PDB file of C-alpha atoms and ligand atoms in Angstrom:
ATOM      1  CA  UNK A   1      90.408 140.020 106.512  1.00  0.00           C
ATOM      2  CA  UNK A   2      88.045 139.385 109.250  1.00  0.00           C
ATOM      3  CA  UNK A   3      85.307 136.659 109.015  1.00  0.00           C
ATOM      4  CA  UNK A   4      85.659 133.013 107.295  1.00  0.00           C
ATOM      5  CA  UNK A   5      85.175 132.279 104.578  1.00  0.00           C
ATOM      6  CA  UNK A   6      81.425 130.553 102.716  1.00  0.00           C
ATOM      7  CA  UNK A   7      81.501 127.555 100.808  1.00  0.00           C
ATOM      8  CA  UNK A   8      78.414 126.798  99.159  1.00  0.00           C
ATOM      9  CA  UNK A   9      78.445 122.939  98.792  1.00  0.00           C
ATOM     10  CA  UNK A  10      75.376 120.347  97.799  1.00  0.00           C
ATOM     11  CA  UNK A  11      74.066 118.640 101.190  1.00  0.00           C
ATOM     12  CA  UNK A  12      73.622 115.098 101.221  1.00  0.00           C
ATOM     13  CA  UNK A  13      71.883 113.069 104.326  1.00  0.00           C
ATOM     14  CA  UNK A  14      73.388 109.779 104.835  1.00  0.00           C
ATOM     15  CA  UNK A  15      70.896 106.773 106.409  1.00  0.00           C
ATOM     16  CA  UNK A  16      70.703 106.749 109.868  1.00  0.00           C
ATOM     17  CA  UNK A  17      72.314 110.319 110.222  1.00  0.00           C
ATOM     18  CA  UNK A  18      70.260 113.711 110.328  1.00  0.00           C
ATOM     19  CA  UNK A  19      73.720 115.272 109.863  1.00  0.00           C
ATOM     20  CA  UNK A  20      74.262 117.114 106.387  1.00  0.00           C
ATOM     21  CA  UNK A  21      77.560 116.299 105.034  1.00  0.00           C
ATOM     22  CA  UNK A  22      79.409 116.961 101.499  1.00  0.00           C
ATOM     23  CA  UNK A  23      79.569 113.862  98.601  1.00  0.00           C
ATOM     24  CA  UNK A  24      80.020 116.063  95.387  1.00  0.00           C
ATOM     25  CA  UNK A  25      83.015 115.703  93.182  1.00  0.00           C
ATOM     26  CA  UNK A  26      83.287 119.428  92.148  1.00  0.00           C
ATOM     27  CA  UNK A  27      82.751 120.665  95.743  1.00  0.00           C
ATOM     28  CA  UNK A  28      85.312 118.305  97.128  1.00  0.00           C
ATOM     29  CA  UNK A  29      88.192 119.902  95.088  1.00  0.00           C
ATOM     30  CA  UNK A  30      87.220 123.275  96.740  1.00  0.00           C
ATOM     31  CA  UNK A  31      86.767 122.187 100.347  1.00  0.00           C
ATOM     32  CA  UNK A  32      89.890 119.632  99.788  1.00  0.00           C
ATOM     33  CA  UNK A  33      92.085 122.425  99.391  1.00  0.00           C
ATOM     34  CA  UNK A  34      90.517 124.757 102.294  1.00  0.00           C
ATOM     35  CA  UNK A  35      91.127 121.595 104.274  1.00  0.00           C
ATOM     36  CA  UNK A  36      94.805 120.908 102.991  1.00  0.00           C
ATOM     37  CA  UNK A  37      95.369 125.182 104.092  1.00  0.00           C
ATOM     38  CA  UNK A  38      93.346 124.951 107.185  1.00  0.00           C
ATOM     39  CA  UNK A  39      91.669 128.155 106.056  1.00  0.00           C
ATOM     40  CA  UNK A  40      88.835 128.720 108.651  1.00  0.00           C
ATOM     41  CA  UNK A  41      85.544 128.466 106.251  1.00  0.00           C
ATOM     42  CA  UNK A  42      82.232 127.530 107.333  1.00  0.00           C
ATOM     43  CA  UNK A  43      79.429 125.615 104.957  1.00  0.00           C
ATOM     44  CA  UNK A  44      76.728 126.929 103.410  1.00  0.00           C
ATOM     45  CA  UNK A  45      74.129 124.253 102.008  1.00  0.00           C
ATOM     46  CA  UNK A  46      72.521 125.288  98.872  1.00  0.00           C
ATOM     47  CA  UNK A  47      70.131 122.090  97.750  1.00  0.00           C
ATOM     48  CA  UNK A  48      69.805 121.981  94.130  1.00  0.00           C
ATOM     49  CA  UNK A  49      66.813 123.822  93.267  1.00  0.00           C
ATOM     50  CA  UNK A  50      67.985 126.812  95.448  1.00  0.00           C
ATOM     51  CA  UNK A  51      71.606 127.013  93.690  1.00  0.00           C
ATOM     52  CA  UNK A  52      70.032 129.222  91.306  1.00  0.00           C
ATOM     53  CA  UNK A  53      68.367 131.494  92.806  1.00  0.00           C
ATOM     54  CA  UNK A  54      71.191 131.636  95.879  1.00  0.00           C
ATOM     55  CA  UNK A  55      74.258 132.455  93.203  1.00  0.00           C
ATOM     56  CA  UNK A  56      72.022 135.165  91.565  1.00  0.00           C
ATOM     57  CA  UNK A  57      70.861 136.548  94.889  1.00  0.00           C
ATOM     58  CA  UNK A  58      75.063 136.771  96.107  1.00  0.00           C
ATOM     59  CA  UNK A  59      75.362 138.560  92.325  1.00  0.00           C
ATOM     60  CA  UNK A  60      77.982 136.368  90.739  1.00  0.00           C
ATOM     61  CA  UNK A  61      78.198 135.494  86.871  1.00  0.00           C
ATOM     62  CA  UNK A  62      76.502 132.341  84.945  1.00  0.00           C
ATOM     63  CA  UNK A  63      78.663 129.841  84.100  1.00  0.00           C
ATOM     64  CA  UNK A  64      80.398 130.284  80.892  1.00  0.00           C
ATOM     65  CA  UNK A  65      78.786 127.367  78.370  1.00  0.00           C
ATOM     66  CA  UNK A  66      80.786 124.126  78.881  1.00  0.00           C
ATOM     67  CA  UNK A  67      82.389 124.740  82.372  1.00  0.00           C
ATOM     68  CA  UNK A  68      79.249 123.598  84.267  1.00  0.00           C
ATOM     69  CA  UNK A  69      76.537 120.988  84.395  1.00  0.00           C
ATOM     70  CA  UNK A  70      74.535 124.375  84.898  1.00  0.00           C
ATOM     71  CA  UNK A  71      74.628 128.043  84.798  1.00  0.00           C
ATOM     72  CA  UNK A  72      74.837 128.598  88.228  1.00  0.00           C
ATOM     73  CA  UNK A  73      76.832 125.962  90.280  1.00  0.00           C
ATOM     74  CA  UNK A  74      78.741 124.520  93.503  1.00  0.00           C
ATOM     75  CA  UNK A  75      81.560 125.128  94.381  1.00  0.00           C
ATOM     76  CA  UNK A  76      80.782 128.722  94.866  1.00  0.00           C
ATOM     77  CA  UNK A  77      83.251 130.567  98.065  1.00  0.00           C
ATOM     78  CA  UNK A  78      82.625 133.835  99.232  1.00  0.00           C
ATOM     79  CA  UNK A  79      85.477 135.312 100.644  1.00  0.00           C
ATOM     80  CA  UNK A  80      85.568 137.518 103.885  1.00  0.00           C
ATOM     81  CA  UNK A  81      85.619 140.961 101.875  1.00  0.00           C
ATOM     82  CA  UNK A  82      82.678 140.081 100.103  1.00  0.00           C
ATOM     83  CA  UNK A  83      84.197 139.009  96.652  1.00  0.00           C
ATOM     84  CA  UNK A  84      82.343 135.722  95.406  1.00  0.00           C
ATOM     85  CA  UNK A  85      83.645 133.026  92.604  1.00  0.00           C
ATOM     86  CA  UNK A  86      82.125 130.111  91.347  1.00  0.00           C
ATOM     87  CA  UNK A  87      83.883 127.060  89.954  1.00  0.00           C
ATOM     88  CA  UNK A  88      86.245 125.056  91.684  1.00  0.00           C
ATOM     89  CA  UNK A  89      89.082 125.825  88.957  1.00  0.00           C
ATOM     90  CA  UNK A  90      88.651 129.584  89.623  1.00  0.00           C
ATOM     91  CA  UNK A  91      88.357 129.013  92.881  1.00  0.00           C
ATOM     92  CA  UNK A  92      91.807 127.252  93.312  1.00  0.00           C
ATOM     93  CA  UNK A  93      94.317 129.872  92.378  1.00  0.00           C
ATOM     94  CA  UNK A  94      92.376 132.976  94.523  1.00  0.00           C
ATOM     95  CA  UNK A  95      92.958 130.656  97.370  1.00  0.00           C
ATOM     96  CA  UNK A  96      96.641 129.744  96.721  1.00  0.00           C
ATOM     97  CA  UNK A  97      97.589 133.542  96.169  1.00  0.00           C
ATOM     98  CA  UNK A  98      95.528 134.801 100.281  1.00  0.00           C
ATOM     99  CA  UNK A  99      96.809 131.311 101.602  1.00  0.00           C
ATOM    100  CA  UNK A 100     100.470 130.104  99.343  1.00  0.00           C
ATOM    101  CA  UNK A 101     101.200 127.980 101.992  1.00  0.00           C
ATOM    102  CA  UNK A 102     101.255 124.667 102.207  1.00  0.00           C
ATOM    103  CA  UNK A 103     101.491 125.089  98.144  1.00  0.00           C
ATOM    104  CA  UNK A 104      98.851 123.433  95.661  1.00  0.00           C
ATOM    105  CA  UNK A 105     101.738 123.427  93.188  1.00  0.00           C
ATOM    106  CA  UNK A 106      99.242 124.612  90.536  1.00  0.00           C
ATOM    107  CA  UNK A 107     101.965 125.729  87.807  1.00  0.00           C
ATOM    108  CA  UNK A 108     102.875 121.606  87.705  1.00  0.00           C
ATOM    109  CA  UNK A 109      99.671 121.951  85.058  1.00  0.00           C
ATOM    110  CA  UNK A 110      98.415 118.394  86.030  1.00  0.00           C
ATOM    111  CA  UNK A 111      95.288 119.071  87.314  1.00  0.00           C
ATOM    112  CA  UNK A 112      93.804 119.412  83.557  1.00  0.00           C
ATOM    113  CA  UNK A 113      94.783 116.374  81.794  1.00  0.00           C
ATOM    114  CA  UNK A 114      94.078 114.594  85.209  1.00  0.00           C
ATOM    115  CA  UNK A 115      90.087 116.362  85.151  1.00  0.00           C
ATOM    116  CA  UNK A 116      90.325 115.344  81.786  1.00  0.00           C
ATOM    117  CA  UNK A 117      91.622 111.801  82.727  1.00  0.00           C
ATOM    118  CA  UNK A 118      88.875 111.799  85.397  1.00  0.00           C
ATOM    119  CA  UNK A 119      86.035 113.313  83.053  1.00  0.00           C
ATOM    120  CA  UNK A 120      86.926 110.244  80.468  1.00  0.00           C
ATOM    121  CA  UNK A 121      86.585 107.952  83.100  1.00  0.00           C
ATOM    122  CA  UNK A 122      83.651 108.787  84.798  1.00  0.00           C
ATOM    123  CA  UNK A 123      82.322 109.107  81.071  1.00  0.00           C
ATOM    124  CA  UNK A 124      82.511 105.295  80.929  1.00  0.00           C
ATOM    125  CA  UNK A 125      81.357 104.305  84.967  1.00  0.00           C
ATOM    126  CA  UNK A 126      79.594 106.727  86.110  1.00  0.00           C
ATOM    127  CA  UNK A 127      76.149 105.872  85.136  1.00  0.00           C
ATOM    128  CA  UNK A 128      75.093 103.110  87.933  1.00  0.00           C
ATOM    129  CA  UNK A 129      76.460 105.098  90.657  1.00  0.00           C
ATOM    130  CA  UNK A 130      74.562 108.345  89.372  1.00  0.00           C
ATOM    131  CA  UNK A 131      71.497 106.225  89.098  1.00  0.00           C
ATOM    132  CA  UNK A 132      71.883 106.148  93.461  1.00  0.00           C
ATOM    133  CA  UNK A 133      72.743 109.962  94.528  1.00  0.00           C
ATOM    134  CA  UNK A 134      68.664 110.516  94.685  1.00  0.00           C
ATOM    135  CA  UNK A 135      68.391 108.170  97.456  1.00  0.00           C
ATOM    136  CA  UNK A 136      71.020 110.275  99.761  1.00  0.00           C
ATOM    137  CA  UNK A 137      70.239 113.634  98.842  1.00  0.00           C
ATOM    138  CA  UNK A 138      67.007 115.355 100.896  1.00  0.00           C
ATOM    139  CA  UNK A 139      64.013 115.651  99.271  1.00  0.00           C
ATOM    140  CA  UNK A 140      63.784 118.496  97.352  1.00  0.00           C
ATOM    141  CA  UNK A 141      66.948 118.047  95.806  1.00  0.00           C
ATOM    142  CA  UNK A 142      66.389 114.218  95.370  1.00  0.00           C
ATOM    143  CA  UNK A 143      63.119 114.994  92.890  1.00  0.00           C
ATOM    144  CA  UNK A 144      65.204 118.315  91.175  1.00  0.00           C
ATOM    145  CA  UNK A 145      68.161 115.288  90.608  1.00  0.00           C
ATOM    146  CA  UNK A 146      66.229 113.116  88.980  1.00  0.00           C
ATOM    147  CA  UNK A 147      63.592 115.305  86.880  1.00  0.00           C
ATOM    148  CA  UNK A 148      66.489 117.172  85.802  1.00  0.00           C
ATOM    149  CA  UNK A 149      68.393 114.266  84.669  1.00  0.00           C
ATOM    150  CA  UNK A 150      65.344 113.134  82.730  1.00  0.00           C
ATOM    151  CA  UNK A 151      65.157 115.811  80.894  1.00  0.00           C
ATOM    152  CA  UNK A 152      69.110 115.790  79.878  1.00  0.00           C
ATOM    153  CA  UNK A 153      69.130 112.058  78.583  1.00  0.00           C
ATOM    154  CA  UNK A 154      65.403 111.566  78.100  1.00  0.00           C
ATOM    155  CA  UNK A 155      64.848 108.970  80.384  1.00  0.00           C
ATOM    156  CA  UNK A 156      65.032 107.529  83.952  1.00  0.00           C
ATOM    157  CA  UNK A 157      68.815 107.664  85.770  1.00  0.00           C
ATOM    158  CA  UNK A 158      67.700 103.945  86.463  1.00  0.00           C
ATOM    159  CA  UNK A 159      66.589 103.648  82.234  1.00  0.00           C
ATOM    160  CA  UNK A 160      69.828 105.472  81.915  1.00  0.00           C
ATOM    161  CA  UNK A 161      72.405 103.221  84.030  1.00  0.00           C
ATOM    162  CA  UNK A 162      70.298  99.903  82.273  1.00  0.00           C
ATOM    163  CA  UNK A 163      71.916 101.503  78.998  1.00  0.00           C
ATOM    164  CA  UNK A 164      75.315 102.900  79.837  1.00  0.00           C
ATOM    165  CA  UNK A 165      76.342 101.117  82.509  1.00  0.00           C
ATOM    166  CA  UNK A 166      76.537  97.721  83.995  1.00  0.00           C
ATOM    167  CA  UNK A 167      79.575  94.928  84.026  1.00  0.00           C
ATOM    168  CA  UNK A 168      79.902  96.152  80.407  1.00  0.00           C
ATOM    169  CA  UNK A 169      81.158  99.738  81.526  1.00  0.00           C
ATOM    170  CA  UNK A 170      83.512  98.434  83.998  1.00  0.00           C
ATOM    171  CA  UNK A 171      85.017  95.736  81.374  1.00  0.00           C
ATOM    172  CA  UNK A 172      85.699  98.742  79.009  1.00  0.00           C
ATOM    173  CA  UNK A 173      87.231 101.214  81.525  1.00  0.00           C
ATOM    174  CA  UNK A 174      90.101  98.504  82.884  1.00  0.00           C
ATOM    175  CA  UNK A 175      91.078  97.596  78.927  1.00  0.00           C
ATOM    176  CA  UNK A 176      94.675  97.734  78.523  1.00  0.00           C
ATOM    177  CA  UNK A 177      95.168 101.362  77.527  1.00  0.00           C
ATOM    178  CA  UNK A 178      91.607 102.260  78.496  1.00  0.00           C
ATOM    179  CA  UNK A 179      90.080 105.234  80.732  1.00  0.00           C
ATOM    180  CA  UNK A 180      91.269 103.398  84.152  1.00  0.00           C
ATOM    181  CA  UNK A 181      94.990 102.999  82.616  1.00  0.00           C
ATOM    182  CA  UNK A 182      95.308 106.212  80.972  1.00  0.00           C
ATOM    183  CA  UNK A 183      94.306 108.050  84.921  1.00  0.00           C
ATOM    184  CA  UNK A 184      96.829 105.878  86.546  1.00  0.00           C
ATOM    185  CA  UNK A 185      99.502 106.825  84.687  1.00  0.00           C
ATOM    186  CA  UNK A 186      98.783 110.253  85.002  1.00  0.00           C
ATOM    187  CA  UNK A 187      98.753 109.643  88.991  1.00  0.00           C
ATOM    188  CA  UNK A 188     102.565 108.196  88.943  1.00  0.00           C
ATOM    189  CA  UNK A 189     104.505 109.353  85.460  1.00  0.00           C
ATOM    190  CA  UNK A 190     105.301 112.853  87.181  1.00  0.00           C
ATOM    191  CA  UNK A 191     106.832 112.094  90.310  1.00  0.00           C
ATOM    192  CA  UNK A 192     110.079 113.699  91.161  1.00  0.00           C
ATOM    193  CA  UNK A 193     110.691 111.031  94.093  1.00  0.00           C
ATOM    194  CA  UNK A 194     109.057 107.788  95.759  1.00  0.00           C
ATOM    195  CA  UNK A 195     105.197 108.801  96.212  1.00  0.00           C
ATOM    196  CA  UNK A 196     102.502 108.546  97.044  1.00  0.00           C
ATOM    197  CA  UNK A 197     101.204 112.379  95.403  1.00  0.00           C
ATOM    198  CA  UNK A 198     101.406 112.928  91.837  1.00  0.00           C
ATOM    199  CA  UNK A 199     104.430 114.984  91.381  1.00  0.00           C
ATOM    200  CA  UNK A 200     105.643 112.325  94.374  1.00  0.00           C
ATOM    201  CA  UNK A 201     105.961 112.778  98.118  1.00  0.00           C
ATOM    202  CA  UNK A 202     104.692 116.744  97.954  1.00  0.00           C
ATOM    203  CA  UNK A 203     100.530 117.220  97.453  1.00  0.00           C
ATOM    204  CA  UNK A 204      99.042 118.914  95.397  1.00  0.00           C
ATOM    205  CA  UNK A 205      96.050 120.212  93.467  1.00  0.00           C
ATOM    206  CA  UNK A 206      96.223 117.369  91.112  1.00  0.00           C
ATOM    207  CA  UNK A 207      95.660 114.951  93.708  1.00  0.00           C
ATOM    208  CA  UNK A 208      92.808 116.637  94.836  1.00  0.00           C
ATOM    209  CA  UNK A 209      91.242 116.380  91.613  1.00  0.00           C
ATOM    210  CA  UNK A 210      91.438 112.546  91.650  1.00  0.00           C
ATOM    211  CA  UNK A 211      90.719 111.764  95.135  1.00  0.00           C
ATOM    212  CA  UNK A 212      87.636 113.978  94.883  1.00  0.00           C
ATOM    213  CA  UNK A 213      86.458 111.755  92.283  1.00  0.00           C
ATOM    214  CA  UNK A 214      87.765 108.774  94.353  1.00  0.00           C
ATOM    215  CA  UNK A 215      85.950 109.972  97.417  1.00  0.00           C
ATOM    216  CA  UNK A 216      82.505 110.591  95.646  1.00  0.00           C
ATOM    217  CA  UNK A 217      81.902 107.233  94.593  1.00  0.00           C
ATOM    218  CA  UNK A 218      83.053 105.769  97.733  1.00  0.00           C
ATOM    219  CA  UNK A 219      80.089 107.793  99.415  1.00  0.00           C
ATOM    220  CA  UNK A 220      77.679 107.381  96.368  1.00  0.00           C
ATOM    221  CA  UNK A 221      78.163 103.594  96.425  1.00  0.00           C
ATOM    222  CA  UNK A 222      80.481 101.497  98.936  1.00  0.00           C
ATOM    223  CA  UNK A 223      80.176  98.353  95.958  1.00  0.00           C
ATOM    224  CA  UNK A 224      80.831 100.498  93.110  1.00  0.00           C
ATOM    225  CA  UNK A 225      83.965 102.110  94.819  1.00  0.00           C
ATOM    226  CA  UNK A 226      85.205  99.441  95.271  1.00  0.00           C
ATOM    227  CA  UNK A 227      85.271  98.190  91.551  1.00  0.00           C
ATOM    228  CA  UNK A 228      86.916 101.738  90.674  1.00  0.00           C
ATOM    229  CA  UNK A 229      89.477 100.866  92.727  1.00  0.00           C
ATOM    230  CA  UNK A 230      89.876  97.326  91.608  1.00  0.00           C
ATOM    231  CA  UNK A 231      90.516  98.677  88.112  1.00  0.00           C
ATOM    232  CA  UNK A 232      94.018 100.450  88.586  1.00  0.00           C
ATOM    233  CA  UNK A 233      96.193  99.509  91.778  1.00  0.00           C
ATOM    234  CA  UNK A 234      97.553 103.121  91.996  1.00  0.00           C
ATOM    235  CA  UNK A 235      94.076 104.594  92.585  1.00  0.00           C
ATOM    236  CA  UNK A 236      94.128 103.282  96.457  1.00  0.00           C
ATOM    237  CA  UNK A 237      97.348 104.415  97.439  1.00  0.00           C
ATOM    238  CA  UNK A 238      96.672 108.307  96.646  1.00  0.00           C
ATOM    239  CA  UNK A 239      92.833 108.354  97.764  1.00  0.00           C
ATOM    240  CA  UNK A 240      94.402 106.716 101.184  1.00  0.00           C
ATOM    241  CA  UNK A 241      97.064 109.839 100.890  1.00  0.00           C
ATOM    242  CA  UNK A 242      94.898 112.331 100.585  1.00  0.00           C
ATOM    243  CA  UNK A 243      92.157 110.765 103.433  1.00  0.00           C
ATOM    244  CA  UNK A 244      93.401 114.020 106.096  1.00  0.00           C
ATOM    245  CA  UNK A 245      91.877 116.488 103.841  1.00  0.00           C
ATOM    246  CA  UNK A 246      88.747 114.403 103.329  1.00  0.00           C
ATOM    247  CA  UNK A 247      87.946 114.314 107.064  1.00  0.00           C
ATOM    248  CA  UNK A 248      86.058 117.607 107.176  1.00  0.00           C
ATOM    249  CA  UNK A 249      83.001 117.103 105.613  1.00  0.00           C
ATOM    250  CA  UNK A 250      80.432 119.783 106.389  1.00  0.00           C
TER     251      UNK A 250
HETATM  252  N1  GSH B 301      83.548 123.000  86.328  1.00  0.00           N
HETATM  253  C1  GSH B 301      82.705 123.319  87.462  1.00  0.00           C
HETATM  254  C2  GSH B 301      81.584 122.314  87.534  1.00  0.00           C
HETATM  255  C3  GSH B 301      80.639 122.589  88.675  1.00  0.00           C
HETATM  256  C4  GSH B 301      79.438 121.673  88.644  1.00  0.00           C
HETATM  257  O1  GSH B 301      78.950 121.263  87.568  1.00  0.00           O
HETATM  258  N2  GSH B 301      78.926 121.385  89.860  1.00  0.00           N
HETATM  259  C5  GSH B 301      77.772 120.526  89.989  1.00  0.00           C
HETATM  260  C6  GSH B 301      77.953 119.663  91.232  1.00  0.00           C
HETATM  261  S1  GSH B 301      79.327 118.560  91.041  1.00  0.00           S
HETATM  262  C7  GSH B 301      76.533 121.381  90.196  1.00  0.00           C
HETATM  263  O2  GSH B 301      76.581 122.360  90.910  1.00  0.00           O
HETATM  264  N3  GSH B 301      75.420 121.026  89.549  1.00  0.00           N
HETATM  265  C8  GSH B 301      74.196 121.768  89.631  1.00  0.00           C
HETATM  266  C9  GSH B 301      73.034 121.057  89.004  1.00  0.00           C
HETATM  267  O3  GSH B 301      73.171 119.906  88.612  1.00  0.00           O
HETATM  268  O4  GSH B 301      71.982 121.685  88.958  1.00  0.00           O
HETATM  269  C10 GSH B 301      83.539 123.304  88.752  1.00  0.00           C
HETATM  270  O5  GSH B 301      84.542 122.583  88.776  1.00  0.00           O
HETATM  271  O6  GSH B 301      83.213 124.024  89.685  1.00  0.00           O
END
């Protein structure tokens, strides 16, 4: 196949850079794993309002209900011979079967429970560190961010974080058995040797599920990173793993 590969990934601008680079969790499982094959791909940035229009204009398929926060969404990939897929847990196993090595282990089957470990999670802290992606996203996509988000919860994502999150959210996620627990174990209870991946010294997909999550807050909010990984000491040690396929960012 001649030609690299698209990725269509949400820009954000960073203060006192002019450089676009990637922050989103979904998007980061995608490029992690075009990073992990060194596939040659190049970036497309799609800002929010033009994600629409952009996936209908390359033809692909709306979201079925449930596996997006919209109908049309990033990660999208088209590959060299034209074929396009959204959704980074499509996107996964086309890429494994052009590229198989180095492996993304995907039959292990721990990259759902740890999405859903990460969902549950972020379900619980997510709220003050959403209230801060406007202020590193450009423009456009800054005012789509937050009118949109006002429309889901019917208020302000400041309004919002006053209600959901706080020192309150961060005391409930590190409760013995709680959202932070329940991850961690998922992180370490599979390994076949010492470490530091989830199924133990060989990466794979699972990893990238976390650290994408891991690696989003630490560029949404340096403070509020830092409390994630305060709440579970096995958190660190894989984000810090996985940091060479987290380099390329745009
Ligand atoms: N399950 C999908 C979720 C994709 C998703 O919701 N992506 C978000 C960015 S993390 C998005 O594109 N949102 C568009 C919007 O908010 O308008 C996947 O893993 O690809």
């Amino acid at each position: 196949m001649a030609g690299n590969i698209i990725l269509y990934d949400l820009p954000s601008i960073h203060k006192g850079s002019d450089k676009p680079s990637c922050f989103s969790l979904n998007p980061w499982k995608t490029r992690m794993v075009l990073n992990y094959k060194q596939i040659p791909y190049t970036t497309e940035w799609v800002e929010y309002p033009d994600l629409e229009p952009k996936m209908k204009e390359l033809g692909v398929k709306a979201n079925q209900p449930g596996t997006g926060w919209t109908d049309y969404t990033s990660p999208t990939i088209r590959l060299p011979d034209g074929k396009v897929i959204m959704n980074s847990a499509n996107i996964a196993p086309v890429l494994e079967e052009l590229h198989p090595s180095p492996p993304l282990h995907l039959d292990a089957d721990l990259h759902g429970p740890i999405t859903e470990a990460v969902e549950n999670l972020a379900g619980v802290v997510w709220w003050d560190t959403l209230a801060d992606v406007p202020s590193m996203l450009p423009p456009r996509s800054a005012k789509y961010f937050e009118d949109t988000r006002k429309e889901t919860f019917g208020m302000t994502l400041k309004e919002f974080a006053a209600v959901k999150g706080g020192e309150q959210a961060w005391k409930t996620a590190a409760e013995p058995g709680g959202a932070a627990e329940k991850l961690g174990d998922l992180l370490t209870k599979h390994r076949k040797d010492e470490g530091p991946f989830v199924l133990g010294s060989q990466p794979s997909y699972g990893d990238f599920v976390a650290a994408s999550f891991f690696d989003c807050f630490e560029r949404c909010c340096k403070e509020d990173y830092e409390k994630m990984m305060a709440l579970d000491a096995r958190f660190k040690p894989l984000h810090a793993a996985c940091r060479p396929w987290l380099k390329r960012d745009d």
